[in-house]
Short mmCIF file of C-alpha atoms in Angstrom, two decimals:
data_model
loop_
_atom_site.label_atom_id
_atom_site.label_comp_id
_atom_site.label_asym_id
_atom_site.label_seq_id
_atom_site.Cartn_x
_atom_site.Cartn_y
_atom_site.Cartn_z
CA MET A 167 0.00 0.00 0.00
CA THR A 168 1.33 3.43 -0.92
CA SER A 169 2.00 5.73 2.02
CA PRO A 170 0.46 9.21 1.85
CA PHE A 171 3.89 10.55 2.76
CA LEU A 172 5.34 9.24 -0.51
CA ALA A 173 2.90 10.81 -2.94
CA PRO A 174 3.84 14.23 -4.29
CA ILE A 175 1.36 17.07 -3.92
CA ALA A 176 -1.09 16.96 -6.82
CA LYS A 177 0.22 18.87 -9.86
CA PHE A 178 3.49 19.58 -8.03
CA GLN A 179 6.30 19.41 -10.58
CA PRO A 180 9.84 20.42 -9.54
CA GLU A 181 11.95 22.21 -12.09
CA ASP A 182 14.12 20.00 -14.27
CA ARG A 183 17.39 21.70 -15.03
CA ILE A 184 21.07 21.15 -14.36
CA LEU A 185 22.47 23.76 -11.98
CA GLY A 186 26.17 23.06 -12.37
CA ARG A 187 29.02 20.65 -13.04
CA ILE A 188 32.35 20.18 -11.28
CA GLY A 189 34.42 17.46 -12.90
CA SER A 190 32.33 14.30 -12.97
CA LEU A 191 29.91 15.73 -10.40
CA GLU A 192 26.63 17.10 -11.70
CA VAL A 193 24.21 19.05 -9.50
CA ARG A 194 20.57 19.36 -10.42
CA LEU A 195 17.04 18.99 -9.11
CA ALA A 196 15.33 15.63 -8.88
CA ALA A 197 13.02 15.24 -11.86
CA THR A 198 11.23 11.98 -11.07
CA ARG A 199 9.72 10.20 -8.12
CA SER A 200 12.33 7.45 -8.39
CA GLU A 201 15.12 10.04 -8.04
CA ILE A 202 13.46 11.47 -4.92
CA GLU A 203 13.14 7.97 -3.47
CA ALA A 204 16.83 7.33 -4.20
CA ALA A 205 17.69 10.54 -2.32
CA GLN A 206 15.55 9.35 0.59
CA ALA A 207 17.38 6.02 0.57
CA LEU A 208 20.71 7.87 0.71
CA ARG A 209 19.40 9.88 3.67
CA TYR A 210 18.45 6.63 5.40
CA ARG A 211 21.93 5.21 4.91
CA VAL A 212 23.52 8.28 6.49
CA PHE A 213 21.01 9.27 9.16
CA VAL A 214 19.94 5.80 10.33
CA GLU A 215 22.68 3.34 9.45
CA GLU A 216 25.57 5.72 10.13
CA MET A 217 24.21 8.15 12.73
CA GLY A 218 21.62 6.03 14.53
CA ALA A 219 18.45 8.05 13.88
CA GLN A 220 15.12 6.45 14.79
CA LEU A 221 12.51 7.17 12.12
CA PRO A 222 8.79 6.25 12.04
CA ALA A 223 8.15 2.53 11.58
CA GLU A 224 7.14 2.81 7.92
CA ALA A 225 10.33 4.70 7.03
CA MET A 226 12.45 2.15 8.89
CA LEU A 227 10.68 -0.70 7.10
CA GLN A 228 11.18 0.85 3.66
CA LYS A 229 14.74 2.00 4.49
CA ARG A 230 14.05 5.52 3.28
CA ASP A 231 13.98 8.75 5.26
CA PHE A 232 10.78 10.51 4.24
CA ASP A 233 8.14 12.78 5.70
CA SER A 234 5.20 14.89 4.54
CA VAL A 235 7.45 17.86 3.71
CA ASP A 236 9.16 15.84 0.98
CA ARG A 237 6.00 16.08 -1.11
CA TYR A 238 6.36 19.80 -1.82
CA CYS A 239 10.09 20.47 -1.66
CA ASP A 240 12.62 20.60 -4.43
CA HIS A 241 15.29 17.94 -3.95
CA LEU A 242 18.79 19.00 -4.95
CA LEU A 243 20.97 16.09 -6.09
CA VAL A 244 24.70 15.67 -6.60
CA LEU A 245 25.45 12.85 -9.02
CA ASP A 246 28.81 11.31 -9.86
CA THR A 247 28.38 10.69 -13.57
CA ALA A 248 31.56 8.59 -13.59
CA LEU A 249 29.74 5.84 -11.71
CA THR A 250 28.16 3.06 -13.74
CA GLY A 251 24.49 2.28 -13.39
CA SER A 252 21.28 4.27 -13.41
CA THR A 253 20.88 7.91 -12.45
CA GLU A 254 19.51 6.79 -9.08
CA GLU A 255 22.69 4.81 -8.46
CA GLN A 256 24.86 7.87 -9.20
CA ILE A 257 23.36 10.06 -6.42
CA VAL A 258 26.05 10.79 -3.81
CA GLY A 259 24.61 13.87 -2.08
CA THR A 260 21.32 15.65 -1.57
CA TYR A 261 19.77 18.79 -0.08
CA ARG A 262 16.11 19.64 0.45
CA LEU A 263 15.05 23.12 -0.71
CA LEU A 264 11.80 24.77 0.37
CA ARG A 265 10.80 28.25 -0.77
CA GLN A 266 8.68 30.47 1.44
CA GLU A 267 5.75 30.72 -0.96
CA VAL A 268 5.64 26.94 -1.36
CA ALA A 269 5.74 26.39 2.41
CA ALA A 270 2.87 28.88 2.82
CA ARG A 271 0.68 26.93 0.39
CA HIS A 272 1.21 23.62 2.18
CA ASP A 273 2.25 22.57 5.70
CA GLY A 274 4.95 25.12 6.43
CA PHE A 275 8.69 24.85 7.00
CA TYR A 276 10.27 21.76 8.50
CA SER A 277 12.37 23.73 10.99
CA GLN A 278 9.35 25.48 12.51
CA ASN A 279 8.94 22.31 14.59
CA GLU A 280 12.07 23.38 16.50
CA PHE A 281 12.47 27.13 15.96
CA ASP A 282 10.03 30.03 15.63
CA VAL A 283 10.99 30.77 12.04
CA MET A 284 7.53 32.19 11.32
CA ASP A 285 8.35 35.08 13.64
CA LEU A 286 11.38 35.85 11.46
CA VAL A 287 9.30 35.64 8.30
CA SER A 288 6.49 37.82 9.65
CA ARG A 289 8.77 40.59 10.91
CA THR A 290 10.67 40.82 7.62
CA PRO A 291 7.85 40.85 5.05
CA ASP A 292 10.11 42.40 2.40
CA LYS A 293 12.36 39.30 2.35
CA ARG A 294 11.95 36.03 0.42
CA PHE A 295 13.19 33.00 2.34
CA LEU A 296 14.56 29.60 1.36
CA GLU A 297 14.79 26.75 3.86
CA LEU A 298 17.72 24.34 3.49
CA GLY A 299 17.39 20.91 5.03
CA ARG A 300 18.33 17.23 5.05
CA SER A 301 21.89 17.91 3.92
CA CYS A 302 23.37 14.51 3.27
CA VAL A 303 26.51 13.18 1.52
CA LEU A 304 27.88 9.64 1.31
CA SER A 305 30.90 9.21 3.57
CA THR A 306 33.31 8.55 0.70
CA TYR A 307 32.23 11.80 -0.98
CA ARG A 308 32.61 14.13 2.01
CA ILE A 309 35.25 16.18 0.29
CA ARG A 310 35.55 19.78 -0.79
CA ARG A 311 34.42 19.13 -4.37
CA THR A 312 31.08 17.62 -3.28
CA LEU A 313 30.42 20.51 -0.89
CA GLU A 314 31.23 22.93 -3.72
CA ALA A 315 28.68 21.17 -5.91
CA LEU A 316 26.01 21.47 -3.24
CA TRP A 317 26.77 25.17 -2.78
CA GLN A 318 26.83 25.76 -6.53
CA GLY A 319 23.38 24.23 -6.88
CA THR A 320 21.97 26.07 -3.89
CA TRP A 321 23.38 29.43 -5.00
CA ALA A 322 22.11 29.02 -8.57
CA TYR A 323 18.69 28.00 -7.25
CA ALA A 324 18.54 30.95 -4.83
CA LEU A 325 19.45 33.40 -7.59
CA GLY A 326 16.88 31.91 -9.91
CA HIS A 327 14.13 32.42 -7.37
CA GLY A 328 15.12 35.86 -6.07
CA ILE A 329 15.89 34.61 -2.55
CA ASP A 330 16.95 37.21 0.05
CA ALA A 331 17.88 34.86 2.88
CA MET A 332 18.41 31.17 3.53
CA PHE A 333 17.99 29.31 6.79
CA GLY A 334 17.92 25.79 8.14
CA CYS A 335 18.85 23.52 11.00
CA ALA A 336 22.49 22.45 11.25
CA SER A 337 23.15 19.42 13.40
CA PHE A 338 25.79 18.32 15.86
CA PRO A 339 25.86 14.56 16.44
CA GLY A 340 24.29 13.22 19.61
CA ALA A 341 21.51 14.34 21.94
CA ARG A 342 23.84 15.63 24.67
CA PRO A 343 24.28 19.39 24.03
CA TYR A 344 26.91 19.90 26.70
CA ALA A 345 29.17 17.48 24.86
CA HIS A 346 29.42 20.32 22.31
CA ALA A 347 29.79 23.12 24.85
CA LEU A 348 33.06 24.36 23.33
CA ALA A 349 31.76 24.66 19.76
CA LEU A 350 28.32 25.96 20.74
CA SER A 351 29.77 28.61 23.03
CA PHE A 352 32.19 29.73 20.32
CA LEU A 353 29.30 30.05 17.86
CA ASN A 354 27.32 32.02 20.40
CA GLN A 355 30.17 34.46 20.97
CA THR A 356 31.39 34.90 17.40
CA ALA A 357 28.45 34.23 15.06
CA ALA A 358 25.31 35.07 17.03
CA ALA A 359 22.52 36.64 14.98
CA ASN A 360 21.60 40.24 15.77
CA ASP A 361 18.08 41.31 16.71
CA GLU A 362 17.00 41.47 13.06
CA TRP A 363 17.89 37.86 12.31
CA ASN A 364 17.78 36.06 15.64
CA VAL A 365 15.24 33.26 16.01
CA ARG A 366 14.28 31.68 19.31
CA ALA A 367 13.55 28.02 19.82
CA ILE A 368 9.98 26.84 20.24
CA ALA A 369 8.92 27.44 23.85
CA GLY A 370 10.20 24.76 26.17
CA ARG A 371 12.67 23.26 23.67
CA GLY A 372 15.55 25.73 23.64
CA LEU A 373 18.85 25.50 25.46
CA SER A 374 21.19 28.47 25.75
CA MET A 375 24.42 28.09 23.79
CA ASP A 376 26.26 30.39 26.21
CA MET A 377 27.86 27.48 28.06
CA MET A 378 31.46 28.59 28.57
CA PRO A 379 33.17 31.91 29.33
CA ALA A 380 35.12 33.49 26.48
CA GLU A 381 38.46 33.13 28.25
CA ALA A 382 38.00 29.34 28.44
CA ILE A 383 37.49 28.91 24.68
CA ASN A 384 40.27 27.90 22.32
CA PRO A 385 39.00 29.11 18.92
CA ARG A 386 41.03 26.61 16.90
CA ALA A 387 39.79 23.69 19.01
CA ALA A 388 36.21 24.99 18.82
CA ILE A 389 36.25 25.15 15.04
CA ALA A 390 37.86 21.71 14.80
CA ALA A 391 34.99 20.33 16.91
CA MET A 392 32.31 21.51 14.47
CA PRO A 393 30.71 19.36 11.75
CA PRO A 394 31.95 20.27 8.25
CA LEU A 395 28.58 21.73 7.23
CA VAL A 396 28.57 24.14 10.18
CA LYS A 397 32.11 25.26 9.38
CA GLY A 398 31.06 25.75 5.78
CA TYR A 399 28.14 27.94 6.79
CA LEU A 400 30.43 30.10 8.93
CA ARG A 401 32.92 30.59 6.13
CA VAL A 402 30.16 31.74 3.80
CA GLY A 403 28.98 34.37 6.31
CA ALA A 404 26.09 32.78 8.19
CA VAL A 405 24.89 33.65 11.68
CA VAL A 406 23.29 31.31 14.22
CA SER A 407 20.52 31.25 16.79
CA GLY A 408 21.32 31.79 20.45
CA GLU A 409 19.62 28.54 21.42
CA ALA A 410 20.05 24.90 20.48
CA VAL A 411 17.36 22.21 20.30
CA VAL A 412 17.74 18.46 20.85
CA ASP A 413 16.18 16.30 18.14
CA THR A 414 15.59 12.99 19.90
CA ALA A 415 14.48 11.15 16.74
CA PHE A 416 17.63 12.00 14.81
CA GLN A 417 19.83 11.97 17.92
CA THR A 418 21.27 15.40 17.12
CA THR A 419 21.70 18.81 18.71
CA ASP A 420 20.43 21.42 16.27
CA VAL A 421 21.15 25.12 15.82
CA LEU A 422 19.34 27.36 13.38
CA VAL A 423 21.59 28.94 10.77
CA MET A 424 20.58 32.12 8.90
CA LEU A 425 22.35 33.32 5.76
CA PRO A 426 21.19 36.68 4.39
CA VAL A 427 22.28 36.87 0.76
CA LYS A 428 23.71 40.38 1.27
CA GLN A 429 26.01 39.01 3.99
CA ILE A 430 27.56 36.22 1.91
CA ASN A 431 31.32 36.45 2.03
CA GLY A 432 32.61 38.18 -1.12
CA ARG A 433 35.30 35.54 -1.53
CA TYR A 434 32.62 32.92 -2.11
CA LEU A 435 30.66 35.11 -4.50
CA ASN A 436 33.86 35.49 -6.51
CA HIS A 437 34.50 31.74 -6.35
CA TYR A 438 31.09 30.68 -7.66
CA GLY A 439 30.33 33.85 -9.58
CA ALA A 440 27.79 36.48 -8.57
CA ASP A 441 25.55 34.92 -11.22
CA ALA A 442 26.54 31.32 -10.31
CA SER A 443 28.31 31.05 -13.66
CA ARG A 444 31.67 29.50 -12.76
CA PHE A 445 30.40 25.92 -12.49
CA ALA A 446 27.33 26.41 -14.65
CA ALA A 447 26.31 23.56 -16.88
#
């Protein structure tokens, strides 16, 4: 029997265009249901088999990470075209992209289950937002080139849709926040969002990231303790929430990352091209 979580929204058709190429890596949006399911299977391999997440019974049975939000998102794929086999077998990385206007027509943003992102959206009505989620790369492809492909695709997509700011949950492994006290405190002291961009956790779920005094923090050690995606966000120019949230299902400690387009580090704009042309297809 087909799960209602697997069926796309009626008449929902993601765009079908290649967003960039770097060597044998191609980044584009999923164009078929089978490609989306392959991305979900990749997410299962990483989140469940590697990181120990506990998903709903149906997802565990089918060995795919899926939820209702998948039906109306665009799914960014990184494929290694040098691999033999079908397109689905070439997928080595994925990202889930959700535009504000699409979220408003359906069930909202995924991260609003942990953070009050609707407060941010409502107090900045002149901005267009893009939620980034479910970042996932096979372990053997967690190298700079794959991350560049993901960023190329995301940047090209954001430009194409006139996005003003991106946001999404970034995860630290494990459901014990104080195990990450060094990194979380460093983020709080060096990359905290100002009043315009700060987002609080949903009431009762937030934990202050101000865990250690500044004089006790070794910046180099703090950065080394961060997941690669979080370090990547910082290099690009992102800011973070002042609170963290524990996701018991995924066994992670999450922070909300905000990236206003106008604050993107100029070095990265030069690298990818202000019009995302450097690695364009």
